[in-house]
Short mmCIF file of C-alpha atoms and ligand atoms in Angstrom, two decimals:
data_model
loop_
_atom_site.label_atom_id
_atom_site.label_comp_id
_atom_site.label_asym_id
_atom_site.label_seq_id
_atom_site.Cartn_x
_atom_site.Cartn_y
_atom_site.Cartn_z
CA MET A 16 -15.81 4.70 13.03
CA SER A 17 -15.57 2.92 9.64
CA LEU A 18 -12.02 3.25 7.61
CA LEU A 19 -13.90 5.43 5.11
CA GLU A 20 -14.88 7.94 7.78
CA LYS A 21 -11.29 8.03 9.37
CA LEU A 22 -9.67 8.53 5.68
CA GLU A 23 -12.46 11.25 5.18
CA ASN A 24 -11.90 13.24 8.27
CA ARG A 25 -8.26 12.72 8.33
CA THR A 26 -8.11 10.80 11.59
CA ALA A 27 -6.64 7.78 9.74
CA THR A 28 -3.11 6.78 10.69
CA VAL A 29 -1.28 6.48 7.21
CA GLY A 30 1.71 4.06 6.69
CA VAL A 31 4.18 4.23 4.02
CA VAL A 32 6.63 1.20 3.27
CA GLY A 33 9.63 2.14 1.51
CA LEU A 34 10.87 5.53 2.36
CA GLY A 35 12.82 6.53 -0.67
CA TYR A 36 12.24 9.17 -3.44
CA VAL A 37 8.75 8.08 -3.98
CA GLY A 38 7.75 7.14 -0.32
CA LEU A 39 9.37 9.88 1.50
CA SER A 40 7.79 12.80 -1.00
CA LEU A 41 4.58 10.89 -0.51
CA ALA A 42 4.57 10.58 3.21
CA ILE A 43 5.14 14.32 3.31
CA GLU A 44 2.16 15.04 1.12
CA PHE A 45 -0.02 12.76 3.57
CA ALA A 46 1.27 14.41 6.55
CA ARG A 47 0.59 18.10 5.07
CA ALA A 48 -2.97 16.98 4.54
CA GLY A 49 -3.28 16.27 8.23
CA TYR A 50 -2.81 12.54 8.70
CA LYS A 51 -0.46 11.18 11.07
CA ILE A 52 2.31 9.18 9.34
CA ILE A 53 4.49 5.91 10.02
CA GLY A 54 6.98 5.33 7.65
CA ILE A 55 8.64 1.76 7.41
CA ASP A 56 12.24 1.31 5.84
CA ILE A 57 14.35 -1.51 6.40
CA ASN A 58 17.28 0.94 5.86
CA ASP A 59 18.17 1.80 9.57
CA GLU A 60 20.22 4.70 8.38
CA LYS A 61 17.36 6.31 6.67
CA VAL A 62 14.99 5.65 9.59
CA ALA A 63 17.50 7.36 12.05
CA LYS A 64 17.97 10.37 9.73
CA LEU A 65 14.15 11.05 9.41
CA ASN A 66 13.72 10.48 13.21
CA ALA A 67 16.50 12.98 13.67
CA GLY A 68 14.42 15.41 11.40
CA ARG A 69 16.82 15.06 8.40
CA SER A 70 16.15 14.47 4.78
CA TYR A 71 18.09 12.60 2.16
CA VAL A 72 15.94 13.30 -0.83
CA MET A 73 16.80 16.36 -2.69
CA ASP A 74 13.14 17.46 -3.39
CA VAL A 75 12.21 17.01 0.32
CA PRO A 76 13.84 19.88 2.54
CA SER A 77 14.96 18.81 6.00
CA ASP A 78 13.13 21.78 7.65
CA VAL A 79 9.90 20.16 6.54
CA VAL A 80 10.73 16.87 7.87
CA SER A 81 12.01 18.07 11.00
CA LYS A 82 8.75 20.28 11.68
CA LEU A 83 6.53 17.05 10.96
CA VAL A 84 8.96 14.99 13.16
CA ALA A 85 8.92 17.43 16.05
CA GLU A 86 5.07 17.77 15.95
CA GLY A 87 4.73 14.03 16.34
CA ARG A 88 3.25 13.73 12.81
CA LEU A 89 5.83 11.75 10.96
CA VAL A 90 7.73 8.80 12.72
CA ALA A 91 10.02 6.46 10.83
CA SER A 92 10.60 2.81 11.90
CA SER A 93 12.03 -0.61 10.75
CA ASP A 94 9.62 -2.46 12.68
CA TYR A 95 7.10 -4.25 10.80
CA SER A 96 4.77 -4.70 13.65
CA GLN A 97 3.83 -0.92 13.32
CA ILE A 98 1.65 -2.22 10.42
CA ALA A 99 -0.93 -3.01 13.14
CA ASN A 100 -1.27 0.71 13.89
CA MET A 101 -2.00 1.66 10.30
CA ASP A 102 -5.28 2.17 8.65
CA SER A 103 -3.89 2.55 5.22
CA ILE A 104 -0.44 1.24 3.87
CA SER A 105 1.07 2.51 0.73
CA ILE A 106 3.94 0.38 -0.58
CA CYS A 107 6.79 2.27 -2.51
CA VAL A 108 9.74 -0.34 -2.38
CA PRO A 109 12.05 -0.81 -5.51
CA THR A 110 11.16 -2.92 -8.41
CA PRO A 111 14.27 -3.21 -10.52
CA LEU A 112 15.56 -5.73 -13.11
CA ARG A 113 17.25 -9.08 -12.23
CA SER A 114 20.87 -8.18 -13.28
CA LYS A 115 21.48 -11.22 -15.51
CA SER A 116 18.05 -11.97 -17.03
CA LYS A 117 16.48 -8.43 -17.24
CA ASP A 118 13.44 -9.96 -15.95
CA PRO A 119 11.10 -8.11 -13.29
CA ASP A 120 12.49 -8.59 -9.62
CA LEU A 121 9.65 -8.49 -7.57
CA SER A 122 11.54 -9.54 -4.46
CA TYR A 123 11.38 -6.23 -2.65
CA ILE A 124 7.50 -6.19 -3.35
CA LEU A 125 7.27 -9.84 -1.96
CA ASP A 126 9.31 -9.21 1.22
CA ALA A 127 7.35 -6.07 2.08
CA VAL A 128 3.75 -7.73 1.40
CA SER A 129 4.51 -10.99 3.27
CA LYS A 130 5.67 -8.95 6.09
CA ILE A 131 2.41 -6.86 5.89
CA ARG A 132 0.50 -9.90 5.74
CA LYS A 133 1.68 -10.96 9.27
CA HIS A 134 0.11 -7.66 10.73
CA LEU A 135 -2.73 -7.04 8.54
CA HIS A 136 -6.20 -6.98 10.18
CA ALA A 137 -9.71 -6.18 9.09
CA GLY A 138 -10.59 -2.40 8.09
CA GLN A 139 -7.12 -1.43 6.34
CA LEU A 140 -6.23 -0.12 2.94
CA VAL A 141 -3.40 -1.35 1.14
CA VAL A 142 -2.06 0.63 -2.00
CA LEU A 143 0.74 -0.47 -4.36
CA GLU A 144 2.63 2.60 -5.60
CA SER A 145 5.96 0.78 -7.19
CA THR A 146 5.99 0.65 -10.91
CA THR A 147 5.22 -3.14 -12.03
CA PHE A 148 3.82 -5.24 -14.75
CA PRO A 149 -0.12 -5.46 -15.09
CA GLY A 150 -1.39 -8.33 -12.82
CA THR A 151 0.73 -7.97 -9.93
CA THR A 152 -1.70 -6.56 -7.51
CA THR A 153 -4.35 -9.23 -8.04
CA GLU A 154 -2.14 -12.16 -9.02
CA VAL A 155 0.79 -11.55 -6.81
CA ILE A 156 -0.08 -9.33 -3.91
CA GLN A 157 -3.97 -10.45 -3.32
CA PRO A 158 -3.24 -14.11 -2.88
CA ILE A 159 -0.42 -13.30 -0.28
CA LEU A 160 -2.66 -10.85 1.92
CA GLU A 161 -5.49 -13.16 1.61
CA GLU A 162 -3.36 -15.83 3.27
CA SER A 163 -4.23 -13.99 6.42
CA GLY A 164 -7.85 -15.20 6.28
CA LEU A 165 -9.02 -11.73 5.22
CA SER A 166 -10.88 -11.22 2.12
CA VAL A 167 -10.28 -8.26 -0.23
CA GLY A 168 -13.12 -5.97 -0.69
CA LYS A 169 -14.99 -7.24 2.29
CA ASP A 170 -12.28 -7.18 5.13
CA PHE A 171 -9.68 -4.90 3.67
CA TYR A 172 -9.09 -2.90 0.64
CA LEU A 173 -6.55 -3.10 -2.06
CA ALA A 174 -5.50 -0.91 -4.93
CA PHE A 175 -2.67 0.22 -7.18
CA SER A 176 -1.83 3.85 -7.74
CA PRO A 177 1.21 4.37 -10.02
CA GLU A 178 3.71 6.95 -8.73
CA ARG A 179 4.69 9.65 -11.34
CA VAL A 180 6.90 11.65 -9.37
CA ASP A 181 9.70 13.51 -11.44
CA PRO A 182 12.54 14.20 -9.23
CA GLY A 183 14.14 17.93 -9.80
CA ASN A 184 10.78 19.07 -11.46
CA VAL A 185 10.02 22.12 -9.96
CA GLN A 186 6.67 22.85 -11.58
CA PHE A 187 5.13 19.42 -10.86
CA GLN A 188 5.56 17.62 -7.74
CA THR A 189 3.78 14.92 -5.79
CA ARG A 190 0.87 17.25 -4.79
CA ASN A 191 0.11 18.71 -8.25
CA ILE A 192 0.68 15.56 -10.51
CA PRO A 193 -2.83 13.97 -11.03
CA LYS A 194 -2.97 10.48 -9.29
CA VAL A 195 -4.33 7.50 -10.98
CA VAL A 196 -6.24 4.91 -8.72
CA GLY A 197 -7.69 1.69 -9.61
CA GLY A 198 -8.86 -0.73 -6.82
CA VAL A 199 -9.61 -4.42 -6.95
CA THR A 200 -13.18 -3.59 -6.40
CA GLU A 201 -15.25 -0.52 -6.54
CA ASP A 202 -15.08 -0.19 -2.64
CA CYS A 203 -11.38 -0.46 -2.89
CA THR A 204 -11.07 2.41 -5.38
CA ARG A 205 -13.45 4.49 -3.40
CA HIS A 206 -11.20 4.10 -0.12
CA ALA A 207 -8.08 4.86 -2.13
CA ARG A 208 -9.70 7.93 -3.93
CA THR A 209 -10.64 9.32 -0.52
CA LEU A 210 -7.10 8.97 0.89
CA TYR A 211 -5.34 10.35 -2.23
CA GLY A 212 -7.99 12.95 -2.89
CA ASN A 213 -7.61 14.63 0.47
CA CYS A 214 -3.76 15.09 -0.25
CA LEU A 215 -3.29 15.71 -3.83
CA ASP A 216 -4.85 18.06 -6.29
CA ARG A 217 -6.61 15.49 -8.62
CA VAL A 218 -7.40 11.87 -8.68
CA VAL A 219 -8.17 10.00 -11.65
CA GLY A 220 -10.03 6.69 -10.75
CA VAL A 221 -9.88 3.88 -13.46
CA SER A 222 -11.76 0.60 -13.58
CA SER A 223 -9.24 -1.80 -12.12
CA THR A 224 -5.83 -2.47 -10.81
CA ASP A 225 -4.58 -3.81 -14.08
CA VAL A 226 -5.49 -0.70 -15.91
CA ALA A 227 -3.61 1.42 -13.27
CA GLU A 228 -0.64 -0.90 -13.74
CA MET A 229 -0.80 -0.46 -17.43
CA VAL A 230 -1.12 3.49 -17.45
CA LYS A 231 2.20 3.84 -15.69
CA LEU A 232 3.68 1.51 -18.23
CA LEU A 233 2.05 3.22 -21.34
CA GLU A 234 3.54 6.66 -20.06
CA ASN A 235 7.13 5.31 -19.56
CA THR A 236 7.02 3.13 -22.46
CA PHE A 237 5.82 6.07 -24.72
CA ARG A 238 8.90 8.05 -23.42
CA SER A 239 11.41 5.16 -24.07
CA VAL A 240 9.95 4.56 -27.60
CA ASN A 241 10.12 8.37 -28.43
CA ILE A 242 13.49 8.67 -27.01
CA GLY A 243 14.60 5.67 -29.15
CA LEU A 244 13.07 7.17 -32.07
CA VAL A 245 15.11 10.31 -31.68
CA ASN A 246 18.27 8.55 -30.77
CA GLU A 247 18.04 6.83 -34.35
CA PHE A 248 17.14 10.21 -35.76
CA ALA A 249 20.35 11.56 -34.19
CA LEU A 250 22.63 8.59 -35.47
CA LEU A 251 20.94 8.99 -38.97
CA CYS A 252 21.65 12.91 -39.02
CA ASN A 253 24.97 12.22 -37.92
CA SER A 254 25.62 10.15 -41.00
CA LEU A 255 24.05 12.81 -43.36
CA GLY A 256 25.69 15.65 -41.84
CA ILE A 257 22.53 17.07 -40.63
CA ASP A 258 22.31 18.75 -37.07
CA VAL A 259 19.49 16.94 -35.45
CA TRP A 260 19.00 19.59 -32.70
CA GLU A 261 18.01 22.12 -35.31
CA VAL A 262 15.84 19.69 -37.02
CA ILE A 263 14.07 19.13 -33.66
CA ASP A 264 13.57 22.78 -32.79
CA ALA A 265 12.29 23.52 -36.29
CA ALA A 266 9.87 20.55 -35.84
CA SER A 267 8.71 21.74 -32.53
CA THR A 268 7.22 24.82 -34.20
CA LYS A 269 4.37 22.88 -35.46
CA PRO A 270 1.57 23.76 -33.23
CA PHE A 271 -0.07 20.20 -33.31
CA GLY A 272 0.77 16.41 -33.66
CA PHE A 273 4.52 16.73 -32.66
CA MET A 274 5.88 16.61 -29.28
CA PRO A 275 9.84 17.11 -29.13
CA PHE A 276 12.05 14.43 -27.54
CA TYR A 277 15.78 14.91 -27.35
CA PRO A 278 18.70 12.27 -28.16
CA GLY A 279 21.18 11.76 -25.64
CA PRO A 280 23.90 9.42 -24.32
CA GLY A 281 21.17 6.70 -23.21
CA LEU A 282 18.57 6.23 -20.59
CA GLY A 283 19.10 6.60 -16.85
CA GLY A 284 17.13 6.51 -13.84
CA HIS A 285 14.87 3.89 -12.11
CA CYS A 286 11.75 4.22 -14.65
CA ILE A 287 12.57 4.77 -18.26
CA PRO A 288 15.33 2.24 -18.93
CA VAL A 289 13.38 -0.53 -16.35
CA ASP A 290 9.59 -0.18 -17.01
CA PRO A 291 9.27 -1.25 -20.64
CA LEU A 292 11.20 -4.50 -19.90
CA TYR A 293 8.36 -5.14 -17.10
CA LEU A 294 5.81 -4.71 -19.86
CA SER A 295 7.85 -6.88 -22.39
CA TRP A 296 8.38 -9.60 -20.03
CA LYS A 297 4.57 -9.86 -19.18
CA ALA A 298 3.61 -9.65 -22.69
CA LYS A 299 5.96 -12.63 -23.69
CA VAL A 300 4.78 -14.76 -20.50
CA ASN A 301 1.17 -14.25 -22.14
CA GLY A 302 2.40 -15.13 -25.81
CA PHE A 303 2.66 -11.86 -27.02
CA HIS A 304 5.91 -10.57 -28.65
CA PRO A 305 6.29 -6.86 -28.73
CA ARG A 306 8.68 -5.60 -31.34
CA LEU A 307 8.61 -1.74 -31.11
CA ILE A 308 9.14 -1.81 -27.48
CA ASP A 309 12.13 -4.09 -27.63
CA VAL A 310 13.75 -2.18 -30.57
CA ALA A 311 13.44 1.05 -28.66
CA VAL A 312 15.12 -0.47 -25.49
CA GLN A 313 18.02 -1.67 -27.79
CA VAL A 314 18.42 1.63 -29.36
CA ASN A 315 18.73 3.29 -26.20
CA GLN A 316 21.09 0.68 -24.73
CA ASP A 317 23.43 1.16 -27.71
CA MET A 318 23.90 4.99 -27.27
CA PRO A 319 26.79 4.53 -24.67
CA GLN A 320 28.84 2.67 -26.98
CA HIS A 321 28.00 5.09 -29.91
CA ILE A 322 29.39 7.92 -27.59
CA VAL A 323 32.54 5.93 -26.83
CA ARG A 324 33.10 5.55 -30.91
CA LYS A 325 32.44 9.49 -31.07
CA VAL A 326 35.22 10.08 -28.45
CA ARG A 327 37.55 7.69 -30.29
CA GLU A 328 36.88 9.48 -33.68
CA ALA A 329 37.19 12.82 -31.99
CA LEU A 330 40.66 11.99 -30.68
CA LYS A 331 42.28 10.80 -34.02
CA PRO A 332 42.86 13.94 -35.61
CA LEU A 333 44.93 14.80 -32.36
CA LYS A 334 46.88 11.42 -33.19
CA LYS A 335 45.54 10.04 -29.94
CA ASP A 336 44.14 6.67 -29.07
CA LEU A 337 41.59 5.98 -26.52
CA LYS A 338 44.14 4.07 -24.43
CA GLY A 339 46.04 6.40 -22.09
CA SER A 340 44.00 9.51 -23.10
CA LYS A 341 42.55 11.54 -20.15
CA ILE A 342 38.63 11.90 -20.55
CA LEU A 343 36.66 14.24 -18.26
CA VAL A 344 32.92 13.36 -18.05
CA ILE A 345 30.99 16.31 -17.13
CA GLY A 346 27.63 15.18 -15.34
CA VAL A 347 27.25 11.70 -14.07
CA ALA A 348 23.65 11.91 -12.45
CA TYR A 349 21.11 10.36 -14.85
CA LYS A 350 19.37 13.69 -15.41
CA ARG A 351 19.63 17.33 -15.14
CA ASP A 352 20.02 19.10 -11.65
CA THR A 353 19.74 15.96 -9.52
CA ASP A 354 22.30 13.83 -7.55
CA ASP A 355 20.62 10.48 -8.77
CA VAL A 356 23.10 8.16 -10.47
CA ARG A 357 20.97 5.09 -10.64
CA GLU A 358 21.10 3.57 -14.07
CA SER A 359 22.92 6.62 -15.30
CA PRO A 360 24.63 6.11 -18.72
CA ALA A 361 27.57 7.85 -17.54
CA LEU A 362 28.40 4.57 -15.49
CA GLU A 363 28.13 2.60 -18.63
CA ILE A 364 30.14 5.14 -20.57
CA ILE A 365 32.96 5.29 -17.79
CA HIS A 366 33.29 1.48 -17.91
CA LEU A 367 33.40 1.43 -21.30
CA LEU A 368 36.17 3.83 -21.50
CA ASP A 369 37.82 2.56 -18.76
CA GLN A 370 37.91 -0.91 -20.58
CA GLU A 371 39.66 0.88 -23.57
CA GLY A 372 42.39 2.01 -21.23
CA ALA A 373 41.27 5.77 -20.96
CA LYS A 374 41.87 7.62 -17.85
CA VAL A 375 38.50 8.97 -16.74
CA GLU A 376 37.83 11.92 -14.50
CA PHE A 377 34.58 13.24 -13.61
CA SER A 378 32.89 16.50 -12.50
CA ASP A 379 29.31 16.87 -11.47
CA PRO A 380 27.98 19.88 -9.13
CA PHE A 381 25.49 17.20 -7.53
CA VAL A 382 27.63 14.23 -7.06
CA ARG A 383 30.70 14.11 -4.95
CA PHE A 384 31.92 10.36 -5.32
CA LEU A 385 31.44 7.79 -7.86
CA GLN A 386 32.36 3.91 -7.58
CA SER A 387 33.53 2.72 -10.97
CA ASN A 388 35.30 -0.57 -11.54
CA GLY A 389 36.24 -1.06 -7.96
CA SER A 390 37.92 2.49 -7.53
CA ARG A 391 36.16 5.44 -6.06
CA LEU A 392 36.43 8.60 -8.18
CA SER A 393 35.95 12.19 -6.66
CA SER A 394 34.10 14.98 -8.66
CA ARG A 395 36.74 17.39 -10.11
CA THR A 396 36.09 21.07 -9.97
CA LEU A 397 35.92 22.48 -13.15
CA SER A 398 38.75 24.78 -14.04
CA GLU A 399 40.45 26.21 -16.91
CA LYS A 400 43.54 24.09 -15.87
CA GLU A 401 41.32 20.85 -15.56
CA LEU A 402 39.59 21.34 -18.77
CA ALA A 403 42.89 22.13 -20.78
CA GLU A 404 44.54 18.99 -19.26
CA ALA A 405 41.80 16.59 -20.57
CA ASP A 406 42.29 15.21 -24.04
CA CYS A 407 38.48 15.09 -24.44
CA VAL A 408 35.81 16.47 -22.44
CA LEU A 409 32.32 14.56 -22.49
CA VAL A 410 29.11 16.21 -21.52
CA VAL A 411 26.96 13.58 -20.36
CA THR A 412 24.37 15.26 -18.06
CA ASP A 413 23.57 19.22 -18.75
CA HIS A 414 23.37 20.60 -15.11
CA THR A 415 22.39 24.19 -15.54
CA SER A 416 24.80 25.33 -13.05
CA VAL A 417 27.99 24.13 -15.18
CA ASP A 418 30.00 26.93 -16.88
CA TYR A 419 29.59 25.68 -20.50
CA GLU A 420 31.33 28.63 -22.04
CA LEU A 421 34.57 27.87 -19.79
CA VAL A 422 34.25 24.28 -21.21
CA ALA A 423 33.88 25.61 -24.81
CA ARG A 424 36.78 27.81 -24.47
CA HIS A 425 39.30 25.68 -22.72
CA ALA A 426 38.51 21.96 -23.64
CA PRO A 427 40.69 20.76 -26.55
CA VAL A 428 37.82 18.43 -27.86
CA VAL A 429 34.17 18.49 -26.38
CA ILE A 430 31.63 15.71 -27.16
CA ASP A 431 28.35 17.28 -26.24
CA THR A 432 25.62 14.69 -25.86
CA ARG A 433 22.75 17.09 -24.60
CA ASN A 434 23.32 20.09 -26.86
CA ALA A 435 24.52 22.11 -23.40
CA LEU A 436 26.92 24.03 -25.60
CA LYS A 437 24.49 25.00 -28.13
CA ASP A 438 25.19 28.90 -27.65
CA PHE A 439 28.93 28.25 -28.55
CA SER A 440 30.88 27.24 -31.66
CA GLY A 441 34.23 26.13 -32.28
CA GLU A 442 35.98 23.44 -34.09
CA ASN A 443 36.55 21.52 -30.76
CA ILE A 444 32.90 20.99 -30.19
CA HIS A 445 31.14 17.84 -31.69
CA ARG A 446 27.35 17.56 -30.98
CA LEU A 447 25.57 14.20 -30.78
N1 NAD B 528 12.39 7.68 -8.54
C1 NAD B 528 11.40 7.95 -9.17
O1 NAD B 528 11.48 8.98 -9.97
C2 NAD B 528 9.94 7.40 -9.46
C3 NAD B 528 8.98 7.77 -10.06
C4 NAD B 528 7.89 6.97 -10.22
C5 NAD B 528 7.74 5.66 -9.85
N2 NAD B 528 8.81 5.02 -9.36
C6 NAD B 528 8.84 3.86 -8.58
O2 NAD B 528 8.66 3.74 -7.31
C7 NAD B 528 9.11 2.57 -6.55
C8 NAD B 528 10.23 3.01 -5.69
O3 NAD B 528 11.11 3.95 -6.31
P1 NAD B 528 12.10 4.85 -5.48
O4 NAD B 528 12.81 5.65 -6.59
O5 NAD B 528 11.41 5.55 -4.34
O6 NAD B 528 13.16 3.82 -4.86
P2 NAD B 528 14.38 4.29 -3.52
O7 NAD B 528 15.00 2.96 -4.06
O8 NAD B 528 14.59 5.36 -3.76
O9 NAD B 528 13.42 3.86 -2.38
C9 NAD B 528 12.88 2.57 -2.06
C10 NAD B 528 12.99 2.38 -0.44
O10 NAD B 528 12.49 1.21 -0.28
C11 NAD B 528 13.29 0.78 1.00
N3 NAD B 528 12.84 -0.81 0.87
C12 NAD B 528 13.42 -1.87 0.15
N4 NAD B 528 12.74 -2.97 0.42
C13 NAD B 528 11.85 -2.80 1.49
C14 NAD B 528 11.19 -3.36 2.42
N5 NAD B 528 11.04 -4.92 2.00
N6 NAD B 528 10.29 -2.96 3.49
C15 NAD B 528 10.55 -1.51 3.51
N7 NAD B 528 11.46 -0.84 2.91
C16 NAD B 528 12.07 -1.47 1.88
C17 NAD B 528 14.46 0.98 0.65
O11 NAD B 528 15.34 0.89 1.59
C18 NAD B 528 14.45 2.46 -0.05
O12 NAD B 528 14.55 3.44 1.09
C19 NAD B 528 9.79 1.87 -7.74
O13 NAD B 528 8.81 0.98 -8.26
C20 NAD B 528 10.12 2.96 -9.05
O14 NAD B 528 10.23 2.36 -10.04
C21 NAD B 528 9.93 5.96 -8.94
#
């Protein structure tokens, strides 16, 4: 039976490499569609949890995992020789930035692809899902896979399909988010479209892997630039004594040509702070110097310093300095109602406050512990006493389950970076 037939009639064994937020959610959708799934991850703890039927991703319930594992439709492993048993392989490993240079760090992709190459055989489909700069699939991955002696489009198929999952979003999840797919050849696109089309509500084919890679970067750079614009508006409104939130709400009544974005304490997560830098890096390598993208990155990166300045100013009337003041940070996850602290602006803000000699505590219903400047902080339970004892309360993430009325009533000073206290007023409340 050809690969296309196996993909069409769901007898193909589908592999997912990298079982994190993206990979595990995708593996579940493949399994739900009837494919047998083999997942590979280098993290033995995750592999053991999955094989025991337990999920470690908030949007994936453990009972879904345990049912699939019990039925033998989902198996996790750290053994790359399993690649030989797969008909298709979707790669969902991290694509961070290098810590010093802030250049793209493709080491996880390179590691995964080199290991895949060792077990690659004719009649397989490989799809890269990790967000990366245009050219990665054909300039980086294809040559490595072809070292096997197999040719793309002839012996095996290669495509790029950007992941668009939005953790914590209850309306749009992996299955009902349209999936963009671009193959190296038309045949590659056809194979990838067949697999994803059997699992997800809608697949959008594009003409090349470069286009598919660029689609994701446009989407996330669009967010970065618009958030940068609105952050600049917030600073401008601050200097003019205008409430930026009221401005945005009123502008949002325009039924066309305007889409609201909201200011905040800085960008967080794996995507928006990272992806524009992948694009900017590639552009510069090719001699194009993007301006708007880099300025937006800078404006967004400066927000934590701005927040710390606001805390300092708010303490002044109380004749207090940052040094020695007790600051209670509410919400440290990078976004509302999730437990993900990766790249969270709260980490940078806590670090800056710490450097200034403030005594920082945090409260987050989703995050129990936080590593900061070598010490481990535990989440505090919000209470009247806890709030009243703080010199300043700083709302960084607006989790919906937090009792903001309690905060508004008992915190001596609140800096609200998310407009979470919009229903309350008082001289103690300072908005971004
Ligand atoms: N999290 C999101 O909301 C999101 C959304 C869209 C796109 N993305 C992109 O998807 C990709 C994956 O992101 P994520 O959030 O799932 O990351 P993650 O860190 O949650 O998961 C990645 C997994 O890959 C594993 N891994 C690392 N190297 C490996 C290797 N060589 N072989 C096998 N497994 C390996 C890690 O152990 C981890 O479990 C990134 O490129 C990210 O930018 C993420």
